[in-house]
CSV table of C-alpha atoms in Angstrom, one decimal:
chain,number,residue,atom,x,y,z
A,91,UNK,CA,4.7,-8.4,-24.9
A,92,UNK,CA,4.9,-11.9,-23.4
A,93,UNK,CA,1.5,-13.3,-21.2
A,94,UNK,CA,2.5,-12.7,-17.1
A,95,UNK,CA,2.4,-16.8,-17.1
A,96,UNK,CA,5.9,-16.5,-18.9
A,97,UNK,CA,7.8,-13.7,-17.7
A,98,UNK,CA,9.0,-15.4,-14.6
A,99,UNK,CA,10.9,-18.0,-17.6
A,100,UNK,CA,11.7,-15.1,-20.2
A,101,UNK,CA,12.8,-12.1,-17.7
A,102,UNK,CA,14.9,-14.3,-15.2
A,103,UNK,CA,16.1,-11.9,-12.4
A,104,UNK,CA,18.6,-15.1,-11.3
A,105,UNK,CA,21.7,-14.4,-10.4
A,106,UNK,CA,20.9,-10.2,-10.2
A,107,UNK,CA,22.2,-8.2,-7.7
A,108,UNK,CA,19.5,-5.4,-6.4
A,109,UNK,CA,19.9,-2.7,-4.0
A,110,UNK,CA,16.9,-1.7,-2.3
A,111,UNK,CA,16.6,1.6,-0.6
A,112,UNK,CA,13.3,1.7,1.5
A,113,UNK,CA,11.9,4.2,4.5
A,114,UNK,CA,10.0,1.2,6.4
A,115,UNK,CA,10.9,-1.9,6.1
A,116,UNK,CA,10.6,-3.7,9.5
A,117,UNK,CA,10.3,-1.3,12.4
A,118,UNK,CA,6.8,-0.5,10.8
A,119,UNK,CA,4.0,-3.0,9.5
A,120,UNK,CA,2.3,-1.3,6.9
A,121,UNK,CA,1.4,-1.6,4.0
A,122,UNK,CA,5.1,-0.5,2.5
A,123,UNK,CA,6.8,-2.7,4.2
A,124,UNK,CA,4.9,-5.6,3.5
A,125,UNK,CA,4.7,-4.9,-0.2
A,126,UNK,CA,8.0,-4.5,0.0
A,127,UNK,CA,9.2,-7.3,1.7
A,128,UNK,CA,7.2,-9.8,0.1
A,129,UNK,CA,8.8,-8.4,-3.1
A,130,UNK,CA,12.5,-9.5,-1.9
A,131,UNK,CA,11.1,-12.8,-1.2
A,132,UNK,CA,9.9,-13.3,-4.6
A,133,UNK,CA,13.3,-12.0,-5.7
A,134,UNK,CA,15.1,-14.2,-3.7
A,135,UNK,CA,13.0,-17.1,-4.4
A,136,UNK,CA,14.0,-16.7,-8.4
A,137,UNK,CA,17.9,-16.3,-7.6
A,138,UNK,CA,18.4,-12.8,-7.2
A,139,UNK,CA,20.4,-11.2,-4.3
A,140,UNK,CA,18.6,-8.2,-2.8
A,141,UNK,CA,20.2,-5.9,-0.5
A,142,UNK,CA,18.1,-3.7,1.8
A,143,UNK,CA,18.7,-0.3,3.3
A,144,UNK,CA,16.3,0.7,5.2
A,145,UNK,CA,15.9,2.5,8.8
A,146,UNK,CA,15.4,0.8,12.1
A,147,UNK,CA,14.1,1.3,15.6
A,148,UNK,CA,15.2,0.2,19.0
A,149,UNK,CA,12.4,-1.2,19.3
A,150,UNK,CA,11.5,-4.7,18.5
A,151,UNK,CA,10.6,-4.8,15.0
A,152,UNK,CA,7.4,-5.0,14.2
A,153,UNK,CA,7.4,-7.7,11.3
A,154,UNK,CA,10.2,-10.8,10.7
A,155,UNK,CA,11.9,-9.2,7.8
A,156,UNK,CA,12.7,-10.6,4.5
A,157,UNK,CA,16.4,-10.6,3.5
A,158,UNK,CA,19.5,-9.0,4.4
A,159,UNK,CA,19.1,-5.7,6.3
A,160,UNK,CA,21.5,-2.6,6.6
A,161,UNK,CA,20.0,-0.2,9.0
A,162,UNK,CA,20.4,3.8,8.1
A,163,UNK,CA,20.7,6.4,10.7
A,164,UNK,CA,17.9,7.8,11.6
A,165,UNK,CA,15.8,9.6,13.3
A,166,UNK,CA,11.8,9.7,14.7
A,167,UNK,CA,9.5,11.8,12.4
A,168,UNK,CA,8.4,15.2,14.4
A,169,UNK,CA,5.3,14.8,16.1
A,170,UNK,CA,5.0,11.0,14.1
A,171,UNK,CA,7.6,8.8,16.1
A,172,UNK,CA,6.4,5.8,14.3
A,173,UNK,CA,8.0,7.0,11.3
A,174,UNK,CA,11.6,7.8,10.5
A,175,UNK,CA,13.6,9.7,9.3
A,176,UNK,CA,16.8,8.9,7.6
A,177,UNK,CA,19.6,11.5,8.3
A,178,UNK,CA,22.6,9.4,5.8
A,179,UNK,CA,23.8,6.7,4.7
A,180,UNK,CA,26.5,5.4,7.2
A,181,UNK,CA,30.2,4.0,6.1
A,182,UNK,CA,29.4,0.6,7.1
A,183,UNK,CA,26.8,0.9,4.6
A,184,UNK,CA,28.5,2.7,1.8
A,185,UNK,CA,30.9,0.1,1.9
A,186,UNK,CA,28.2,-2.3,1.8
A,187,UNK,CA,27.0,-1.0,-1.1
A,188,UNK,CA,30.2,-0.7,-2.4
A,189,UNK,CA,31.1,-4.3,-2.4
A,190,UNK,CA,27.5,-5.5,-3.4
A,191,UNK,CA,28.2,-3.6,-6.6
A,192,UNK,CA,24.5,-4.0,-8.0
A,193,UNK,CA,22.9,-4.1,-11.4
A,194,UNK,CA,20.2,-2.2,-10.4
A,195,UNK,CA,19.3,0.5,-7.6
A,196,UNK,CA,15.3,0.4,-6.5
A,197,UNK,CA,14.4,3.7,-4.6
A,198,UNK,CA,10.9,2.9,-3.3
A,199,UNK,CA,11.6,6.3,-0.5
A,200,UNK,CA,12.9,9.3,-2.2
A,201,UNK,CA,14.2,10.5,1.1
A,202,UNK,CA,17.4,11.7,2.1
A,203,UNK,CA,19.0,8.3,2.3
A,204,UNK,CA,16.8,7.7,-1.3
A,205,UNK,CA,18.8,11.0,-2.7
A,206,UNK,CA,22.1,10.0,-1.6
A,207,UNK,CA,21.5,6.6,-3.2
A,208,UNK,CA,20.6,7.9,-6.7
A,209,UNK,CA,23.2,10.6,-6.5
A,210,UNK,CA,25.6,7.0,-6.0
A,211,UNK,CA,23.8,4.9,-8.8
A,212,UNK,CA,24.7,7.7,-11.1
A,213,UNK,CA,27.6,8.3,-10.4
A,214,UNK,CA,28.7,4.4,-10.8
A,215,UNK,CA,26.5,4.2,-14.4
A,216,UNK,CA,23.9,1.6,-12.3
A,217,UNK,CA,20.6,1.8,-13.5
A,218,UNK,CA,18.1,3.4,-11.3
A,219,UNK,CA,14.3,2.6,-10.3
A,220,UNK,CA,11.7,4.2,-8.4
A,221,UNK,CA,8.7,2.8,-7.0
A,222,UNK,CA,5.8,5.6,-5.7
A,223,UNK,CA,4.2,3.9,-2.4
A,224,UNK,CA,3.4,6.8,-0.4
A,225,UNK,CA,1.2,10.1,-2.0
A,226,UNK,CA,2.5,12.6,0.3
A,227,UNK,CA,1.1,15.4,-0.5
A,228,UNK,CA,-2.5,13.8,0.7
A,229,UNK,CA,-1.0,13.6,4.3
A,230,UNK,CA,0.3,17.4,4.2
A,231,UNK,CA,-2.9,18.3,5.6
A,232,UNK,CA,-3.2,15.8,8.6
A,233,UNK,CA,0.4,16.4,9.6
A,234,UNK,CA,-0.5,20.6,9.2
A,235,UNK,CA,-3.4,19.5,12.0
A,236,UNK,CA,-0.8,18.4,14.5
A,237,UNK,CA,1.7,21.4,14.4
A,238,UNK,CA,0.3,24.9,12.8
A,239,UNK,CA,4.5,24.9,12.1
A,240,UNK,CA,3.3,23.0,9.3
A,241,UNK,CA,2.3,25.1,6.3
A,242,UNK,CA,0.2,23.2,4.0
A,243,UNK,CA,0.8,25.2,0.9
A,244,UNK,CA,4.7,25.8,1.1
A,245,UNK,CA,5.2,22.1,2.1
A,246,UNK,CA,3.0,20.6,-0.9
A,247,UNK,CA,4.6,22.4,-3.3
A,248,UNK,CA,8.3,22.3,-2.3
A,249,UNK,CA,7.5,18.1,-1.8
A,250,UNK,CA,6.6,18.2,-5.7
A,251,UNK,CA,9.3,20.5,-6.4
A,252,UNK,CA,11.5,17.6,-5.0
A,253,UNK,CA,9.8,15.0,-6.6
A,254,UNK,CA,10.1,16.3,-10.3
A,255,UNK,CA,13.6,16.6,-9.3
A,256,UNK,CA,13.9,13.1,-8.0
A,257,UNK,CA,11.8,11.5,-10.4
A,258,UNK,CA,13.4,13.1,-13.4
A,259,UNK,CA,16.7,11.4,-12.8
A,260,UNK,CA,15.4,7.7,-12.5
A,261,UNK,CA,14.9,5.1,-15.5
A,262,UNK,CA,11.5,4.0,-14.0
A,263,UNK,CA,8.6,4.7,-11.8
A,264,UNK,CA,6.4,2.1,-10.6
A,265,UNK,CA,3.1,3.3,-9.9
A,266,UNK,CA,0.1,1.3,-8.2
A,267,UNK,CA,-2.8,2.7,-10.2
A,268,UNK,CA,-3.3,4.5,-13.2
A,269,UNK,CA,-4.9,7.2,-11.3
A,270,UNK,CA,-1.5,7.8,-9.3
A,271,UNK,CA,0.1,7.8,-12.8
A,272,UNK,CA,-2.4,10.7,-14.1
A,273,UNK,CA,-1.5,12.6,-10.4
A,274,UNK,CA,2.3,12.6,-11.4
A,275,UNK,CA,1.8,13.8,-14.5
A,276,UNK,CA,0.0,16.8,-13.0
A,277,UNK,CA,2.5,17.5,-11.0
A,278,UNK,CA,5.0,17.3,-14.5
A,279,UNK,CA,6.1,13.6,-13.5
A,280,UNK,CA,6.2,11.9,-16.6
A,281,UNK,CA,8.9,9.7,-17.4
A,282,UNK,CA,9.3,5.9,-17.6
A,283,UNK,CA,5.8,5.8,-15.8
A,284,UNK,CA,4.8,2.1,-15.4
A,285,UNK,CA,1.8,0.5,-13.6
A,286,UNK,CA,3.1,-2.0,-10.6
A,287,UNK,CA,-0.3,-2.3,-9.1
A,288,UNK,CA,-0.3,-4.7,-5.2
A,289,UNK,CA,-1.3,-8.2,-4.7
A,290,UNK,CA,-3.6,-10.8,-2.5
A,291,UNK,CA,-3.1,-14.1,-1.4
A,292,UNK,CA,-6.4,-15.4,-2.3
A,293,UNK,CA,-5.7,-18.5,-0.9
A,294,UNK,CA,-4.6,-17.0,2.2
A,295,UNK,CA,-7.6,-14.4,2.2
A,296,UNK,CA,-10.3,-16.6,1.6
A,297,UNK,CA,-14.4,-16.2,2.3
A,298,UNK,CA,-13.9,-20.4,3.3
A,299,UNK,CA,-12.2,-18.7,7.0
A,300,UNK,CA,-15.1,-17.3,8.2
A,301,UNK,CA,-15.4,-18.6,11.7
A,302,UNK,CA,-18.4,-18.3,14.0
A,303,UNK,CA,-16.5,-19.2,16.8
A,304,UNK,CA,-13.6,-16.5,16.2
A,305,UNK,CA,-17.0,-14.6,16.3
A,306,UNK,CA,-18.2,-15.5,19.3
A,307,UNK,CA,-14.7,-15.4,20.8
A,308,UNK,CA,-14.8,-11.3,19.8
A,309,UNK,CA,-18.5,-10.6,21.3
A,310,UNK,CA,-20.6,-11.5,17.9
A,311,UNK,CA,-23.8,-13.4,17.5
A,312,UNK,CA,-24.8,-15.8,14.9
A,313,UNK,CA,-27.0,-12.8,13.0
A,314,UNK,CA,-24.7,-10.1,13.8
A,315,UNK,CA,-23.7,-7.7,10.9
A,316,UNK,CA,-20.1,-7.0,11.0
A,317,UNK,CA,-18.6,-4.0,10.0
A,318,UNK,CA,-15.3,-4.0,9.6
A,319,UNK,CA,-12.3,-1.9,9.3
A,320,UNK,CA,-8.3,-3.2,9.0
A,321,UNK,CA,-5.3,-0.8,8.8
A,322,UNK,CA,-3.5,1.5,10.4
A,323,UNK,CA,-4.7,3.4,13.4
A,324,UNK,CA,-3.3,6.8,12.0
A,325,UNK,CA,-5.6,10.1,11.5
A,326,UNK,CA,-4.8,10.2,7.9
A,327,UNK,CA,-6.8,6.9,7.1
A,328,UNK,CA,-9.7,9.9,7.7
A,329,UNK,CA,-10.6,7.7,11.1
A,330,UNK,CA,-12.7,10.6,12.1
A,331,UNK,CA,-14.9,10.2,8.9
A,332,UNK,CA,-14.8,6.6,9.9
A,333,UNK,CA,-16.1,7.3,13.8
A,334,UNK,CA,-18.3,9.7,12.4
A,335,UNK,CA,-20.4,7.2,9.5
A,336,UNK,CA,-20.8,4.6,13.1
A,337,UNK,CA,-22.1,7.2,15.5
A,338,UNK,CA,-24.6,8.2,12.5
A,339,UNK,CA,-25.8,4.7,11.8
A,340,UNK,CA,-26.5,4.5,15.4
A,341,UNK,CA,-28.5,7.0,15.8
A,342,UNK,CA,-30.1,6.1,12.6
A,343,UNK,CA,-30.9,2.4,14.6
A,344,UNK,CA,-29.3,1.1,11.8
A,345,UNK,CA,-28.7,-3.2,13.7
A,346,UNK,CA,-24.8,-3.6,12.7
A,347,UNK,CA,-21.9,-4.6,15.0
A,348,UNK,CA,-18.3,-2.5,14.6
A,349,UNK,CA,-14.7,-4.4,14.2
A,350,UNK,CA,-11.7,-2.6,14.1
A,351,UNK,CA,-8.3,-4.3,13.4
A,352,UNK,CA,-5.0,-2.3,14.0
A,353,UNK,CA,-3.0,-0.2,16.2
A,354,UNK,CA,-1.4,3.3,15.7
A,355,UNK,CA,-1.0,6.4,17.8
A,356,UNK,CA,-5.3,7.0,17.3
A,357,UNK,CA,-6.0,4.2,18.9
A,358,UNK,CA,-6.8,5.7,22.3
A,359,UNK,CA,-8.5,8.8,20.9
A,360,UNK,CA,-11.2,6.1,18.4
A,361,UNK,CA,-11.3,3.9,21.2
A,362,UNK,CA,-13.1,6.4,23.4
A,363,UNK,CA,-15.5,7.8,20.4
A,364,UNK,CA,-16.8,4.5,19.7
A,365,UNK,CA,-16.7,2.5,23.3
A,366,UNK,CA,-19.1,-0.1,21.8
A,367,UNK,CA,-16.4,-1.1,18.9
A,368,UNK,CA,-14.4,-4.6,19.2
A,369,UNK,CA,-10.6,-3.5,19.1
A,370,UNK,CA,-8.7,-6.4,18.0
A,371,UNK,CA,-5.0,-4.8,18.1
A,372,UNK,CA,-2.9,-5.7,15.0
A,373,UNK,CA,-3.6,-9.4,13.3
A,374,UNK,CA,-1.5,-11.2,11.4
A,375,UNK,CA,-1.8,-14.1,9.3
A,376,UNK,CA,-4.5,-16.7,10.0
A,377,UNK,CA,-6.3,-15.0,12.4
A,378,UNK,CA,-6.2,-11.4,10.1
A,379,UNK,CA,-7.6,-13.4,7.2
A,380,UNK,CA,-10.6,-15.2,9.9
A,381,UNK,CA,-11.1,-11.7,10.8
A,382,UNK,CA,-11.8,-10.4,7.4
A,383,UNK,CA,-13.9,-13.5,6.2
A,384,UNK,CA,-16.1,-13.4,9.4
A,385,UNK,CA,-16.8,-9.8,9.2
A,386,UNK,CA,-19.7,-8.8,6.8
A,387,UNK,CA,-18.9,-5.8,5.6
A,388,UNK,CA,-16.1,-3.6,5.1
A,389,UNK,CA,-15.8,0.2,5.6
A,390,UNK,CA,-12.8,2.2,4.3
A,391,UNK,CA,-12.6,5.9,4.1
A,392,UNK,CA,-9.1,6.8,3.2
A,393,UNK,CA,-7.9,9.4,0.7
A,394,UNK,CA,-4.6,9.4,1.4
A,395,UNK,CA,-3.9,5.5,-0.5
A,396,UNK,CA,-2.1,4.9,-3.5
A,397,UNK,CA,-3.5,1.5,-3.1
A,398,UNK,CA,-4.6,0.1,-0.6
A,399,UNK,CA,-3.7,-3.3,-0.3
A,400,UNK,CA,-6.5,-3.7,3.2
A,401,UNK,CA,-9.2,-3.0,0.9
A,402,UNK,CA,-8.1,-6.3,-1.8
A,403,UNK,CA,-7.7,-8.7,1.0
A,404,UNK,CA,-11.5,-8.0,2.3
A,405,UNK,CA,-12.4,-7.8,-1.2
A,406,UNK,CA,-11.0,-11.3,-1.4
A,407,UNK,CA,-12.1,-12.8,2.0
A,408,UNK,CA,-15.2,-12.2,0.2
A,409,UNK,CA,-16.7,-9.1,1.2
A,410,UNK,CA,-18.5,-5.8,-0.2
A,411,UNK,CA,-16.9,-2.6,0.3
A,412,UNK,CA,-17.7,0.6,1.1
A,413,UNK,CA,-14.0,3.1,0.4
A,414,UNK,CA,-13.9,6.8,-0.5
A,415,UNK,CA,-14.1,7.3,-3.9
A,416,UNK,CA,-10.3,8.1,-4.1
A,417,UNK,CA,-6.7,6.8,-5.4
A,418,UNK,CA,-6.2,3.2,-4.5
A,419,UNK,CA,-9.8,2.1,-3.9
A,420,UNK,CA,-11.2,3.7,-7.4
A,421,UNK,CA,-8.9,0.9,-9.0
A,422,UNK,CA,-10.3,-2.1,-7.1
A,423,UNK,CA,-14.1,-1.2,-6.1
A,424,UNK,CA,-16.4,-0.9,-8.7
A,425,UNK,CA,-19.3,1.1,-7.9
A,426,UNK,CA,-22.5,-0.6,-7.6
A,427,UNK,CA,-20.5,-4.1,-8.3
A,428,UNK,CA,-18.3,-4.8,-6.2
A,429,UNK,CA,-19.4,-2.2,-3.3
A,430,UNK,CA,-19.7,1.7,-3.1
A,431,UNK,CA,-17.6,4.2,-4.2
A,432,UNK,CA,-18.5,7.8,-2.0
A,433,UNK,CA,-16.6,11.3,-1.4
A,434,UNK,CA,-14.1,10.8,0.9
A,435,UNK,CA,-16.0,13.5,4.0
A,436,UNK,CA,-19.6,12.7,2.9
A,437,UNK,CA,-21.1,11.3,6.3
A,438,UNK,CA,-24.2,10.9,4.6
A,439,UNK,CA,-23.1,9.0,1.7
A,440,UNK,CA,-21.1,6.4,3.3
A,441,UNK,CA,-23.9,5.8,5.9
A,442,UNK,CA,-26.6,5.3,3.5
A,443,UNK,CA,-24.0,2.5,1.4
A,444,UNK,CA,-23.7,1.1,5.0
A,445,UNK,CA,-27.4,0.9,5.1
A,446,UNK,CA,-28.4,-0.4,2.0
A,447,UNK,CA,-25.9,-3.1,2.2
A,448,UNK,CA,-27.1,-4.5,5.7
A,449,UNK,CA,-30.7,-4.6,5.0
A,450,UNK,CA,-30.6,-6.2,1.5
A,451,UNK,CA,-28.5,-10.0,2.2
A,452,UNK,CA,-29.2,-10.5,-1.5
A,453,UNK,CA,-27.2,-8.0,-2.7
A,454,UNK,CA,-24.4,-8.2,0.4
A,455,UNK,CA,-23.8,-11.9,-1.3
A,456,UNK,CA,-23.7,-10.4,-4.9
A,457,UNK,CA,-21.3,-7.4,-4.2
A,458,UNK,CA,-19.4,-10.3,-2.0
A,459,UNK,CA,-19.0,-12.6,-4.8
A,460,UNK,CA,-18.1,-9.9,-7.6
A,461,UNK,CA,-15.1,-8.7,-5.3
A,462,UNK,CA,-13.7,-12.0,-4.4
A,463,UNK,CA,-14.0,-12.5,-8.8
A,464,UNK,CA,-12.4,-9.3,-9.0
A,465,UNK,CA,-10.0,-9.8,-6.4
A,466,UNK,CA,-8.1,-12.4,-8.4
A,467,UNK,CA,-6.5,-10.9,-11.1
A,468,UNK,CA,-4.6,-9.2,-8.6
A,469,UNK,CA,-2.5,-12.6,-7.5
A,470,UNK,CA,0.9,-11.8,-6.2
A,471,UNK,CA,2.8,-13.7,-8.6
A,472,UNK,CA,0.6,-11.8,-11.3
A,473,UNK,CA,2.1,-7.7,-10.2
A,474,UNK,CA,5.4,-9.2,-8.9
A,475,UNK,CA,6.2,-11.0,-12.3
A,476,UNK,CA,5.4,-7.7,-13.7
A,477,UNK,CA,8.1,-6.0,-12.2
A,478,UNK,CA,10.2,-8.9,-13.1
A,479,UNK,CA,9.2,-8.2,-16.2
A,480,UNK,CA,10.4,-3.9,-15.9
A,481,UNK,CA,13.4,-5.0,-14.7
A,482,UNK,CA,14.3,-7.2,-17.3
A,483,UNK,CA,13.5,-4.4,-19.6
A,484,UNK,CA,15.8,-2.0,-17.8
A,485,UNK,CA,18.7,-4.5,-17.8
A,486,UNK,CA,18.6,-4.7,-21.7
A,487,UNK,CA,18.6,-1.3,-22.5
A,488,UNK,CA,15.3,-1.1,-23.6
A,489,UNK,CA,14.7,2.7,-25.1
A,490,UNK,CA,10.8,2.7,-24.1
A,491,UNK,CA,11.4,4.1,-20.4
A,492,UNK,CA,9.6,7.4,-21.4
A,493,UNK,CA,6.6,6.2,-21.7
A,494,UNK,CA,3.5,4.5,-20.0
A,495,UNK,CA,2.7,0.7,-20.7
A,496,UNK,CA,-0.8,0.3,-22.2
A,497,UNK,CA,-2.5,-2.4,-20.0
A,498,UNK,CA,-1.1,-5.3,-21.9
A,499,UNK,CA,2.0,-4.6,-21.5
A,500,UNK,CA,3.5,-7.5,-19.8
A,501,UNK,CA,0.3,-8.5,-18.4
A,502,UNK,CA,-2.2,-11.3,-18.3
A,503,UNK,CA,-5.8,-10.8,-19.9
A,504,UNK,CA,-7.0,-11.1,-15.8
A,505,UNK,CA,-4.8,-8.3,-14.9
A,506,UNK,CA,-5.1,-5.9,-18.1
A,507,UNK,CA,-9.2,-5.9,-17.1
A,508,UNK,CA,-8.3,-5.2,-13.6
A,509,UNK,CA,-6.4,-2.2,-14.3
A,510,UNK,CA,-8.0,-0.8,-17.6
């Protein structure tokens, strides 16, 4: 397979025509959506022509979207109204779609809309990819804690029952980590498996931001330890873990400082279990990227990630970090190199990384330095040429859909270490 440095030459995408069905895309800033736009951009920087469908709010969107937007019908997710749900494709945009005629359709939602899409694709002979962003089945039991309607069992298995369905039927499926990869295949999802791990801006997430007066501006002293925390405000980041590891360092006097950057519907809730926390509200740009480089320390404790792009932006502002030992962060922390690596509900065990890493600076700097190192071979150009790369494969017929790349496969030397 060619070197990364030369697929963006030998797998041109100019002059493509893509359809890109997505469930967030800019009434939401997560980390989809921003995975997925910036993947349009680097599309339509190279020539190609991407079409989105994706649902909207009546709300102001949340992030300046990439490229050209048909909104789907929709409607709020029960009990979770800043998600959507899309309830069909509308005839302005089937006759969108219709006249955009595209080489290839890219599912990254296998929702309703996503169904009706591929039931479309086939039916017109248009090849059809899939990438996996969201591992639903790890939210099944937060979303069971808001309404006992929800049955964790029958709704875990009747999603996978879907998703072999869904899956089955599509040429591709891009896949952040190899650990997501070996989930699928537990499930029975097993073809045209293909590693399309996220990126960092490490020239945008840099340890050179640090700023003592964007410290000082947020309440921190010169020898303050910051502990930090950046994503969505949402239960299922296992924020009561995260509330739970502060309140025990304080009352084991452990001298540290908490940052919290985000909003979400737990906001109000956190806010009131840890009243001596600095709430920043959502960052973007510049100041997020100050924020990460001037904090000391980050602290992550999701499970429910398939990658977890927050965690390789602090790993690339420079900093150690602390995640549960889980899908998403087991790909980019290395254990006792580049930070910690603890069970996702072990109090005990993220307090004590927390610990050891604020009263030894020695080996704050060393973890620091080893994650920015590590940090990047996960350059944007890197995993976006790689899909580049898949699509290009797709688009020539290629017979090897069934199975998953070794490392190599399309990849620089940089990227093949990061994901082996």
């Amino acid at each position: 397979m060619l070197p990364l440095s030369d697929i963006s030459e030998h797998a041109p995408v100019a002059g493509r025509r893509i359809a890109l069905f997505a469930g967030a895309y800019n009434h939401i800033s997560d980390g989809v959506a921003l995975t997925l736009n910036r993947l349009v951009q680097y599309l339509e920087d190279r020539g190609a022509e991407v079409l989105i469908f994706a649902p909207t709010s009546n709300k102001p969107p949340a992030l300046e979207h990439n490229g050209t937007l048909i909104s789907i019908p929709s409607i709020p997710f029960p009990g979770r109204p800043d998600y959507r749900l899309t309830i069909g494709i509308s005839r302005k945009g089937w006759n969108r779609l219709d006249a955009f005629e595209p080489h290839i359709v890219h599912i990254a939602t296998p929702d309703y809309a996503g169904a009706q899409a591929l039931k479309w694709a086939k039916s017109q002979k248009v090849p059809v990819v899939s990438s996996y962003h969201t591992h639903f089945a790890s939210y099944f039991k937060y979303f069971a804690s808001y309404n006992p309607l929800y049955q964790l069992d029958i709704l875990e298995n009747t999603a996978w029952r879907y998703g072999r369905w869904f899956y089955s039927q599509v040429e591709h499926v891009y896949v952040p980590s190899p650990s997501i990869a070996d989930k699928l295949r537990q499930q029975g999802i097993t073809k045209g498996l293909r590693i399309w791990a996220r990126g960092v801006n490490p020239k945008a997430f840099n340890p050179l931001r640090r700023s003592q007066s964007w410290r000082s501006s947020h309440g921190f002293k010169d020898n303050d330890l910051v502990v930090a925390y950046v994503g969505r405000l949402v239960w299922e980041k296992n924020l009561s873990v995260f509330a739970q590891v502060l309140k025990r360092l304080n009352a084991q006097g452990i001298p540290y400082k908490s940052l919290v950057v985000g909003d979400g519907p737990a906001r109000d809730a956190l806010c009131e279990q840890l009243p001596d926390t600095v709430f920043t509200g959502p960052l973007e740009g510049n100041e997020l990227a100050t924020a990460y480089a001037s904090s000391d320390i980050f602290l992550f404790p999701s499970d429910t990630e398939t990658f977890g792009n927050v965690t390789l932006e602090a790993m690339a502002s420079g900093l150690p970090a602390v995640c549960a030992n889980a899908s998403g962060s087991d790909l980019l922390v290395v254990d006792g190199e580049t930070g910690y690596l603890v069970p996702a509900h072990d109090i005990t065990a993220f307090a004590s990384s927390i610990e050891r890493l604020v009263s030894d600076p020695h080996l704050r700097q060393q973890f620091g330095t080893a994650a920015r190192e590590r940090a990047m071979a996960f350059e944007w150009n890197n995993v976006m040429g790689n899909l580049a790369h898949y699509y290009q494969e797709i688009l020539k017929g290629s017979t090897e859909s069934d199975r998953l790349p070794s490392v190599s496969d399309g990849m620089d030397m940089s990227y093949m270490k990061a994901v082996a």
